[in-house]
Amino acid sequence: MTAKTALITGITGQDGSYLAELLLDKGYVVHGIVRRASTFNTQRIEHLYEDPHHPQARLFLYYGDLTDGTRLAGLLEKVQPDEVYHLAAQSHVRVSFDEPEFTGNTTGLGTTRLLEAIRSVGLSCRFYQASSSEMFGAAPPPQCETTPFHPRSPYGVAKVYAYWVTRNYREAYGMYAVNGILFNHESPRRGPTFVTRKVATAAARVKAGLQDVVYLGNLDARRDWGYAAEYVEAMWLMLQQDEPNDYVVATGTSHSVRDFVEYCFAHVGLDWRDHVRFDARYLRPSEVDDLVGDASLAERVLGWRPTVRAPELARLMVDAELDMLRHSAGLMDAATERMVPAPTAR
Ligand code: NAP
Ligand code: G4F
């Protein structure tokens, strides 16, 4: 049997890196779209990289951008994927208030560009849209597939647009196109400005004596935090069903930002109150207060169940930060030992 081919947008992001690992493990040939930057942005997939000249290579990377529909169509034509996982987006909620137009163009319209590129090339591939619990916004918890959307940020609004255009291509053109409505999911590969990673990093650095305080915004917001490495499995399962459908993916438990801060600092034996300060710049003009997902449909149909909850997630993220600090300290020591003593001044 020939291996399946997948195309991942956003392969350099948190989820893209875990999904690429999962698909390579399953024997897929994986093609990823990387946006051009003046510095390397492929750190999260460096361990997966293979020389594309190698006859057994199964991971291939291409430059491309969500704002360039012609390029997306050209890549689809070349790659001829069986499955497209559309993960790329301007994914930061606070930033979306500063850059609402850019967020609409990438996070919203980017999905239309990709769907239209698939249609114009005439592919019959399956399509996954990275939808978000941020679409529920002000809707009271628990939220499930039938909960009405009430987004509270330009990011949430853009994701609602992308959700509906995905459903529209399913209804209008019979495409196998699905929305995975994922609640917050985190990992040591989380972007450093999202709250869980920011706090895990701070707890480890305070413990190591490298900083004393961290500035945060709203500690009262509640989130349903799961582990990203488990959530990418649900994405894959959604594209393996007989019929396309949309699914909520969540743990069903909620914790406040304050709780998460406490879990992280307690893990290194510190009282968070001694190290957390408030800074209004991290507040949002309109906030999402409480997200708790009901993922019973995913459990029933896909057989998907999460195992990691927020307290364990906090511990594993802080441990990863401590490991990174030890690793860099080890490298520094090794470099110092190798240094040739400077010649004595005459
Ligand atoms: P992430 O770490 O921010 O990754 C986003 C990816 O999109 C990165 O690879 C980024 O490239 C790429 N990208 C951004 N703008 C682009 C553009 N104009 N053209 C091409 N690529 C672009 O996000 P994530 O946490 O992995 O999330 C993956 C997807 O799921 C996103 O769509 C996000 O909105 C959605 N989602 C995330 C969560 C969550 O809790 N993590 C929950 C629900 C939905 P660079 O690496 O160069 O920045
Ligand atoms: O970590 P956050 O920035 O994640 P947020 O806004 O929930 O968005 C994430 O999850 C969504 C799914 O619901 C994704 F669609 C989206 O792409 C992204 O991955 O903030 C979480 C909470 C917020 O209530 C925020 O106000 O933490 C609060 N917070 C408090 N202090 C902070 C900070 N958030 C950040 N980023 N930085 C702070 O200093």
Coordinates of C-alpha atoms and ligand atoms in Angstrom, one line a residue:
M1 CA 0.0 0.0 0.0
T2 CA 1.4 3.5 -0.8
A3 CA 1.9 5.8 2.1
K4 CA -0.7 8.6 2.6
T5 CA 0.4 12.2 1.9
A6 CA -0.4 15.1 4.2
L7 CA 0.1 18.8 3.8
I8 CA 0.4 20.8 7.0
T9 CA 0.1 24.6 7.1
G10 CA 1.7 26.0 10.4
I11 CA 4.1 23.0 10.6
T12 CA 6.6 25.2 12.5
G13 CA 4.0 26.0 15.3
Q14 CA 3.3 24.0 18.5
D15 CA 0.6 21.8 17.0
G16 CA 2.2 21.5 13.6
S17 CA 5.4 20.0 15.2
Y18 CA 3.4 17.4 17.2
L19 CA 1.2 16.6 14.2
A20 CA 4.2 16.1 11.9
E21 CA 5.7 13.7 14.5
L22 CA 2.4 11.7 14.7
L23 CA 1.9 11.5 10.9
L24 CA 5.6 10.5 10.3
D25 CA 5.1 7.8 13.0
K26 CA 2.1 6.5 11.1
G27 CA 4.1 6.2 7.9
Y28 CA 2.8 9.3 6.1
V29 CA 4.8 11.4 3.7
V30 CA 4.5 14.9 5.2
H31 CA 4.8 18.2 3.4
G32 CA 4.9 21.4 5.4
I33 CA 4.4 25.1 4.5
V34 CA 6.9 27.5 6.3
R35 CA 6.6 31.2 6.0
R36 CA 9.7 33.1 5.1
A37 CA 11.4 34.9 8.0
S38 CA 14.8 36.6 8.3
T39 CA 15.7 34.2 11.1
F40 CA 15.2 30.4 11.3
N41 CA 11.6 29.6 12.4
T42 CA 12.0 25.8 12.2
Q43 CA 13.3 25.0 15.7
R44 CA 10.3 22.9 16.7
I45 CA 10.7 20.5 13.8
E46 CA 14.5 20.5 13.7
H47 CA 14.6 17.0 15.2
L48 CA 12.3 15.7 12.3
Y49 CA 14.3 17.3 9.5
E50 CA 15.7 15.0 6.9
D51 CA 17.8 15.8 3.9
P52 CA 15.2 15.9 1.1
H53 CA 17.8 14.3 -1.3
H54 CA 17.8 11.1 0.8
P55 CA 15.8 8.4 -1.0
Q56 CA 13.8 7.6 2.2
A57 CA 13.0 11.2 3.1
R58 CA 9.4 11.6 4.1
L59 CA 9.4 15.3 5.3
F60 CA 9.5 18.1 2.8
L61 CA 9.3 21.8 3.5
Y62 CA 8.3 24.7 1.2
Y63 CA 8.0 28.5 1.6
G64 CA 4.5 29.7 1.5
D65 CA 2.2 32.3 3.2
L66 CA -1.5 32.4 3.9
T67 CA -1.8 35.7 2.2
D68 CA -0.6 34.2 -1.2
G69 CA -3.4 32.1 -2.7
T70 CA -1.5 31.5 -6.0
R71 CA 1.4 29.9 -4.1
L72 CA -1.0 27.8 -2.1
A73 CA -2.7 26.5 -5.3
G74 CA 0.8 25.8 -6.8
L75 CA 1.9 23.8 -3.8
L76 CA -1.3 21.8 -3.7
E77 CA -0.9 20.9 -7.4
K78 CA 2.6 19.8 -6.7
V79 CA 2.1 17.8 -3.5
Q80 CA -1.4 16.3 -4.4
P81 CA -2.1 15.6 -0.7
D82 CA -4.7 13.1 0.6
E83 CA -5.2 15.2 3.8
V84 CA -4.7 18.9 4.4
Y85 CA -4.3 20.0 8.0
H86 CA -4.7 23.8 8.1
L87 CA -3.1 25.0 11.4
A88 CA -1.4 28.2 10.3
A89 CA -2.8 31.4 11.8
Q90 CA -2.0 34.6 13.7
S91 CA -3.0 32.7 16.8
H92 CA -2.4 35.2 19.6
V93 CA -5.7 36.7 21.0
R94 CA -4.1 39.8 22.7
V95 CA -2.2 40.6 19.5
S96 CA -5.4 40.3 17.4
F97 CA -6.6 43.5 19.2
D98 CA -3.5 45.3 18.0
E99 CA -3.5 43.8 14.5
P100 CA -7.2 43.1 13.7
E101 CA -6.9 43.6 9.9
F102 CA -3.8 41.3 9.6
T103 CA -5.5 38.7 11.8
G104 CA -8.7 38.8 9.6
N105 CA -6.5 38.4 6.5
T106 CA -4.5 35.4 7.8
T107 CA -6.6 33.6 10.4
G108 CA -9.9 34.3 8.6
L109 CA -9.4 34.7 4.8
G110 CA -6.4 32.4 4.8
T111 CA -8.8 29.5 5.2
T112 CA -10.9 30.6 2.2
R113 CA -7.7 30.9 0.1
L114 CA -6.7 27.4 1.0
L115 CA -10.2 25.9 0.4
E116 CA -10.5 27.7 -2.8
A117 CA -7.1 26.6 -3.9
I118 CA -8.1 23.0 -3.2
R119 CA -11.3 23.5 -5.2
S120 CA -9.6 25.2 -8.2
V121 CA -6.9 22.5 -8.4
G122 CA -9.7 19.9 -8.4
L123 CA -8.3 17.8 -5.4
S124 CA -10.6 15.5 -3.5
C125 CA -8.4 15.6 -0.4
R126 CA -9.8 15.8 3.2
F127 CA -9.5 19.1 5.0
Y128 CA -9.0 19.9 8.7
Q129 CA -9.7 23.5 10.0
A130 CA -8.1 24.5 13.3
S131 CA -11.1 26.0 14.9
S132 CA -11.0 27.3 18.4
S133 CA -12.9 27.5 21.7
E134 CA -12.3 31.3 21.5
M135 CA -15.3 31.3 19.1
F136 CA -17.6 30.6 22.1
G137 CA -16.2 33.6 23.9
A138 CA -19.0 34.9 26.2
A139 CA -21.2 31.8 25.8
P140 CA -21.6 30.3 29.3
P141 CA -19.9 26.9 30.0
P142 CA -19.9 24.0 29.3
Q143 CA -19.5 24.6 25.6
C144 CA -20.2 21.9 23.0
E145 CA -20.7 21.6 19.2
T146 CA -24.2 23.2 19.3
T147 CA -23.3 26.1 21.7
P148 CA -23.9 29.4 19.8
F149 CA -20.8 31.4 19.1
H150 CA -20.1 34.8 20.8
P151 CA -16.5 35.7 20.0
R152 CA -14.8 38.4 22.1
S153 CA -11.7 39.2 20.0
P154 CA -10.8 39.9 16.4
Y155 CA -9.1 36.5 16.5
G156 CA -12.3 34.8 17.7
V157 CA -14.3 36.6 15.0
A158 CA -11.8 35.5 12.3
K159 CA -12.0 31.9 13.5
V160 CA -15.9 32.0 13.4
Y161 CA -15.6 33.2 9.7
A162 CA -13.1 30.4 9.0
Y163 CA -15.4 27.8 10.7
W164 CA -18.3 28.8 8.6
V165 CA -16.4 28.9 5.3
T166 CA -15.2 25.4 6.1
R167 CA -18.8 24.2 6.6
N168 CA -19.9 26.1 3.5
Y169 CA -17.4 24.2 1.3
R170 CA -18.6 21.0 2.8
E171 CA -22.2 21.8 2.1
A172 CA -21.8 23.6 -1.2
Y173 CA -19.1 21.4 -2.9
G174 CA -19.4 18.1 -0.9
M175 CA -15.9 18.4 0.4
Y176 CA -14.7 16.3 3.3
A177 CA -14.0 19.5 5.4
V178 CA -14.1 19.4 9.2
N179 CA -13.7 21.8 12.1
G180 CA -11.8 20.6 15.2
I181 CA -13.0 23.0 17.9
L182 CA -10.0 22.7 20.2
F183 CA -9.9 24.2 23.7
N184 CA -6.6 25.6 25.0
H185 CA -3.8 23.0 24.7
E186 CA -0.3 23.6 25.9
S187 CA 3.2 22.0 26.0
P188 CA 6.8 22.8 26.4
R189 CA 6.7 23.9 22.8
R190 CA 4.0 26.5 23.4
G191 CA 4.8 30.0 22.2
P192 CA 6.6 31.9 25.0
T193 CA 4.0 34.7 25.3
F194 CA 1.0 32.5 26.0
V195 CA 0.2 32.5 29.7
T196 CA 1.0 28.9 30.6
R197 CA 4.5 28.9 29.0
K198 CA 5.2 32.4 30.3
V199 CA 4.4 31.3 33.8
A200 CA 6.3 27.9 33.5
T201 CA 9.3 29.7 32.3
A202 CA 9.1 32.3 35.0
A203 CA 8.8 29.7 37.8
A204 CA 11.9 27.8 36.6
R205 CA 13.9 31.0 36.1
V206 CA 12.9 32.4 39.6
K207 CA 13.9 29.0 41.1
A208 CA 17.3 29.2 39.3
G209 CA 17.8 32.8 40.6
L210 CA 17.7 34.2 37.0
Q211 CA 14.7 36.5 37.7
D212 CA 12.6 37.6 40.6
V213 CA 9.2 38.6 39.3
V214 CA 6.8 38.1 36.3
Y215 CA 4.2 40.6 35.2
L216 CA 0.7 39.2 34.3
G217 CA -2.8 40.5 33.5
N218 CA -6.1 38.9 34.4
L219 CA -5.7 36.0 36.9
D220 CA -9.4 35.3 37.2
A221 CA -10.0 34.0 33.6
R222 CA -10.7 30.2 33.5
R223 CA -9.5 27.9 30.8
D224 CA -9.9 24.2 29.9
W225 CA -6.2 23.4 29.4
G226 CA -5.1 20.1 27.9
Y227 CA -1.8 18.7 26.5
A228 CA -1.1 19.5 22.8
A229 CA 0.6 16.1 22.1
E230 CA -2.7 14.4 22.9
Y231 CA -4.8 16.9 20.9
V232 CA -3.2 16.3 17.5
E233 CA -4.4 12.7 17.7
A234 CA -7.9 14.0 17.7
M235 CA -7.2 16.1 14.5
W236 CA -6.0 12.9 12.7
L237 CA -9.0 10.9 13.9
M238 CA -11.4 13.5 12.5
L239 CA -10.0 12.9 9.0
Q240 CA -10.3 9.1 9.3
Q241 CA -14.2 8.9 9.7
D242 CA -16.7 7.8 7.1
E243 CA -18.5 11.1 7.2
P244 CA -17.2 14.6 7.9
N245 CA -18.3 16.3 11.1
D246 CA -17.2 19.0 13.6
Y247 CA -15.9 18.1 17.1
V248 CA -15.1 19.8 20.3
V249 CA -11.8 18.6 21.8
A250 CA -11.3 19.4 25.5
T251 CA -10.6 17.9 29.0
G252 CA -14.0 19.0 30.5
T253 CA -12.2 20.6 33.5
S254 CA -11.5 24.3 34.1
H255 CA -8.9 26.2 36.2
S256 CA -8.2 29.9 36.7
V257 CA -5.0 31.5 35.5
R258 CA -4.2 32.0 39.2
D259 CA -4.6 28.2 39.8
F260 CA -2.1 27.5 37.0
V261 CA 0.3 30.0 38.4
E262 CA 0.0 28.4 41.8
Y263 CA 0.6 24.9 40.3
C264 CA 3.8 26.1 38.6
F265 CA 5.4 27.9 41.5
A266 CA 4.4 25.3 44.1
H267 CA 6.1 22.6 41.9
V268 CA 9.5 24.4 42.6
G269 CA 8.6 25.1 46.2
L270 CA 7.8 28.8 45.9
D271 CA 4.9 31.0 46.9
W272 CA 3.7 32.6 43.7
R273 CA 2.5 35.7 45.6
D274 CA 6.1 36.7 46.2
H275 CA 6.9 36.7 42.4
V276 CA 3.8 37.8 40.4
R277 CA 3.0 41.5 39.7
F278 CA 0.1 43.0 37.7
D279 CA 0.6 44.8 34.4
A280 CA -2.5 46.2 32.7
R281 CA -0.9 45.9 29.3
Y282 CA -1.7 42.2 29.4
L283 CA -5.5 42.8 29.8
R284 CA -7.7 42.4 26.8
P285 CA -10.4 45.1 25.8
S286 CA -12.9 42.3 26.1
E287 CA -12.1 39.0 27.8
V288 CA -13.3 35.4 27.6
D289 CA -14.1 34.6 31.2
D290 CA -14.8 30.9 31.4
L291 CA -14.2 28.0 28.9
V292 CA -15.0 24.4 29.7
G293 CA -15.5 22.0 26.8
D294 CA -17.9 19.1 26.6
A295 CA -16.0 16.6 24.3
S296 CA -18.5 13.7 24.7
L297 CA -19.1 13.6 20.9
A298 CA -15.4 13.2 20.2
E299 CA -15.2 10.5 22.9
R300 CA -18.2 8.6 21.5
V301 CA -17.4 8.8 17.8
L302 CA -13.7 9.2 17.6
G303 CA -12.8 7.2 20.8
W304 CA -10.6 10.1 21.8
R305 CA -10.0 10.8 25.6
P306 CA -7.4 13.1 27.1
T307 CA -5.3 12.0 30.1
V308 CA -3.4 15.1 31.1
R309 CA -5.1 17.8 33.2
A310 CA -3.9 21.3 34.2
P311 CA -2.0 20.4 37.4
E312 CA 0.1 17.7 35.6
L313 CA 0.5 19.9 32.6
A314 CA 1.9 22.7 34.8
R315 CA 4.4 20.3 36.3
L316 CA 5.6 18.8 33.0
M317 CA 6.0 22.3 31.5
V318 CA 8.0 23.6 34.5
D319 CA 10.2 20.4 34.4
A320 CA 10.9 21.0 30.7
E321 CA 12.0 24.6 31.5
L322 CA 14.3 23.4 34.3
D323 CA 15.8 20.8 31.9
M324 CA 16.4 23.5 29.3
L325 CA 18.1 25.8 32.0
R326 CA 20.3 22.9 33.1
H327 CA 21.2 22.0 29.5
S328 CA 22.2 25.6 28.7
A329 CA 24.2 25.8 32.0
G330 CA 26.0 22.6 31.0
L331 CA 26.8 24.0 27.6
M332 CA 28.2 27.2 29.2
D333 CA 30.4 25.1 31.5
A334 CA 31.7 23.0 28.7
A335 CA 32.4 26.1 26.6
T336 CA 34.2 27.8 29.5
E337 CA 36.4 24.7 30.1
R338 CA 37.3 24.6 26.4
M339 CA 38.3 28.3 26.4
V340 CA 42.0 29.0 25.9
P341 CA 43.2 31.3 28.7
A342 CA 43.8 34.8 27.4
P343 CA 47.5 35.7 27.0
T344 CA 48.9 37.7 30.0
A345 CA 49.1 41.4 29.2
R346 CA 52.6 42.7 29.0
Ligands
NAP1 P1 1.2 28.6 16.8 O1 2.2 27.9 17.7 O2 1.1 30.1 17.0 O3 1.6 28.3 15.3 C1 1.0 29.0 14.2 C2 1.7 28.6 12.9 O4 1.1 29.4 11.9 C3 3.2 28.8 12.9 O5 3.8 27.8 12.2 C4 3.3 30.1 12.2 O6 4.6 30.3 11.6 C5 2.2 29.9 11.1 N1 1.8 31.2 10.5 C6 1.4 32.3 11.1 N2 1.1 33.3 10.1 C7 1.3 32.7 8.9 C8 1.2 33.1 7.6 N3 0.8 34.4 7.3 N4 1.4 32.3 6.6 C9 1.9 31.0 6.9 N5 2.0 30.5 8.1 C10 1.7 31.3 9.1 O7 -0.2 28.0 17.0 P2 -0.6 26.6 17.6 O8 -0.8 26.7 19.1 O9 0.2 25.5 17.1 O10 -2.1 26.4 17.0 C11 -2.3 25.9 15.8 C12 -3.7 26.3 15.2 O11 -4.7 25.9 16.1 C13 -3.8 27.8 15.0 O12 -4.6 28.1 13.9 C14 -4.5 28.3 16.3 O13 -5.2 29.5 16.1 C15 -5.4 27.1 16.5 N6 -5.8 26.8 17.9 C16 -4.9 26.7 18.9 C17 -5.3 26.4 20.2 C18 -4.2 26.3 21.3 O14 -4.6 26.3 22.4 N7 -3.0 26.1 20.9 C19 -6.6 26.2 20.5 C20 -7.5 26.3 19.4 C21 -7.1 26.6 18.1 P3 5.9 30.8 12.5 O15 6.4 29.6 13.2 O16 6.8 31.4 11.4 O17 5.3 31.8 13.4
G4F2 O1 -2.6 32.0 27.1 P1 -3.5 32.9 26.5 O2 -2.9 34.1 25.7 O3 -4.5 32.1 25.6 P2 -6.0 32.4 25.0 O4 -6.2 33.9 25.0 O5 -6.9 31.6 25.8 O6 -5.9 31.9 23.5 C1 -5.3 30.6 23.3 O7 -6.3 29.6 23.3 C2 -7.3 29.7 22.3 C3 -8.3 28.6 22.6 O8 -9.3 29.0 23.4 C4 -6.7 29.6 21.0 F1 -7.6 29.6 20.0 C5 -5.7 30.7 20.8 O9 -5.0 30.6 19.5 C6 -4.6 30.6 21.9 O10 -3.9 29.5 21.7 O11 -4.4 33.6 27.6 C7 -5.1 32.8 28.5 C8 -5.7 33.7 29.6 C9 -6.4 34.9 29.1 O12 -7.6 35.0 29.8 C10 -5.5 36.1 29.4 O13 -6.2 37.3 29.7 O14 -4.6 34.2 30.4 C11 -4.8 35.6 30.7 N1 -3.5 36.2 31.0 C12 -3.2 36.8 32.2 N2 -2.0 37.3 32.1 C13 -2.5 36.3 30.1 C14 -1.5 37.0 30.8 N3 -2.3 35.9 28.9 C15 -1.1 36.2 28.3 N4 -0.9 35.7 27.0 N5 -0.1 36.8 28.9 C16 -0.3 37.3 30.2 O15 0.6 37.9 30.8

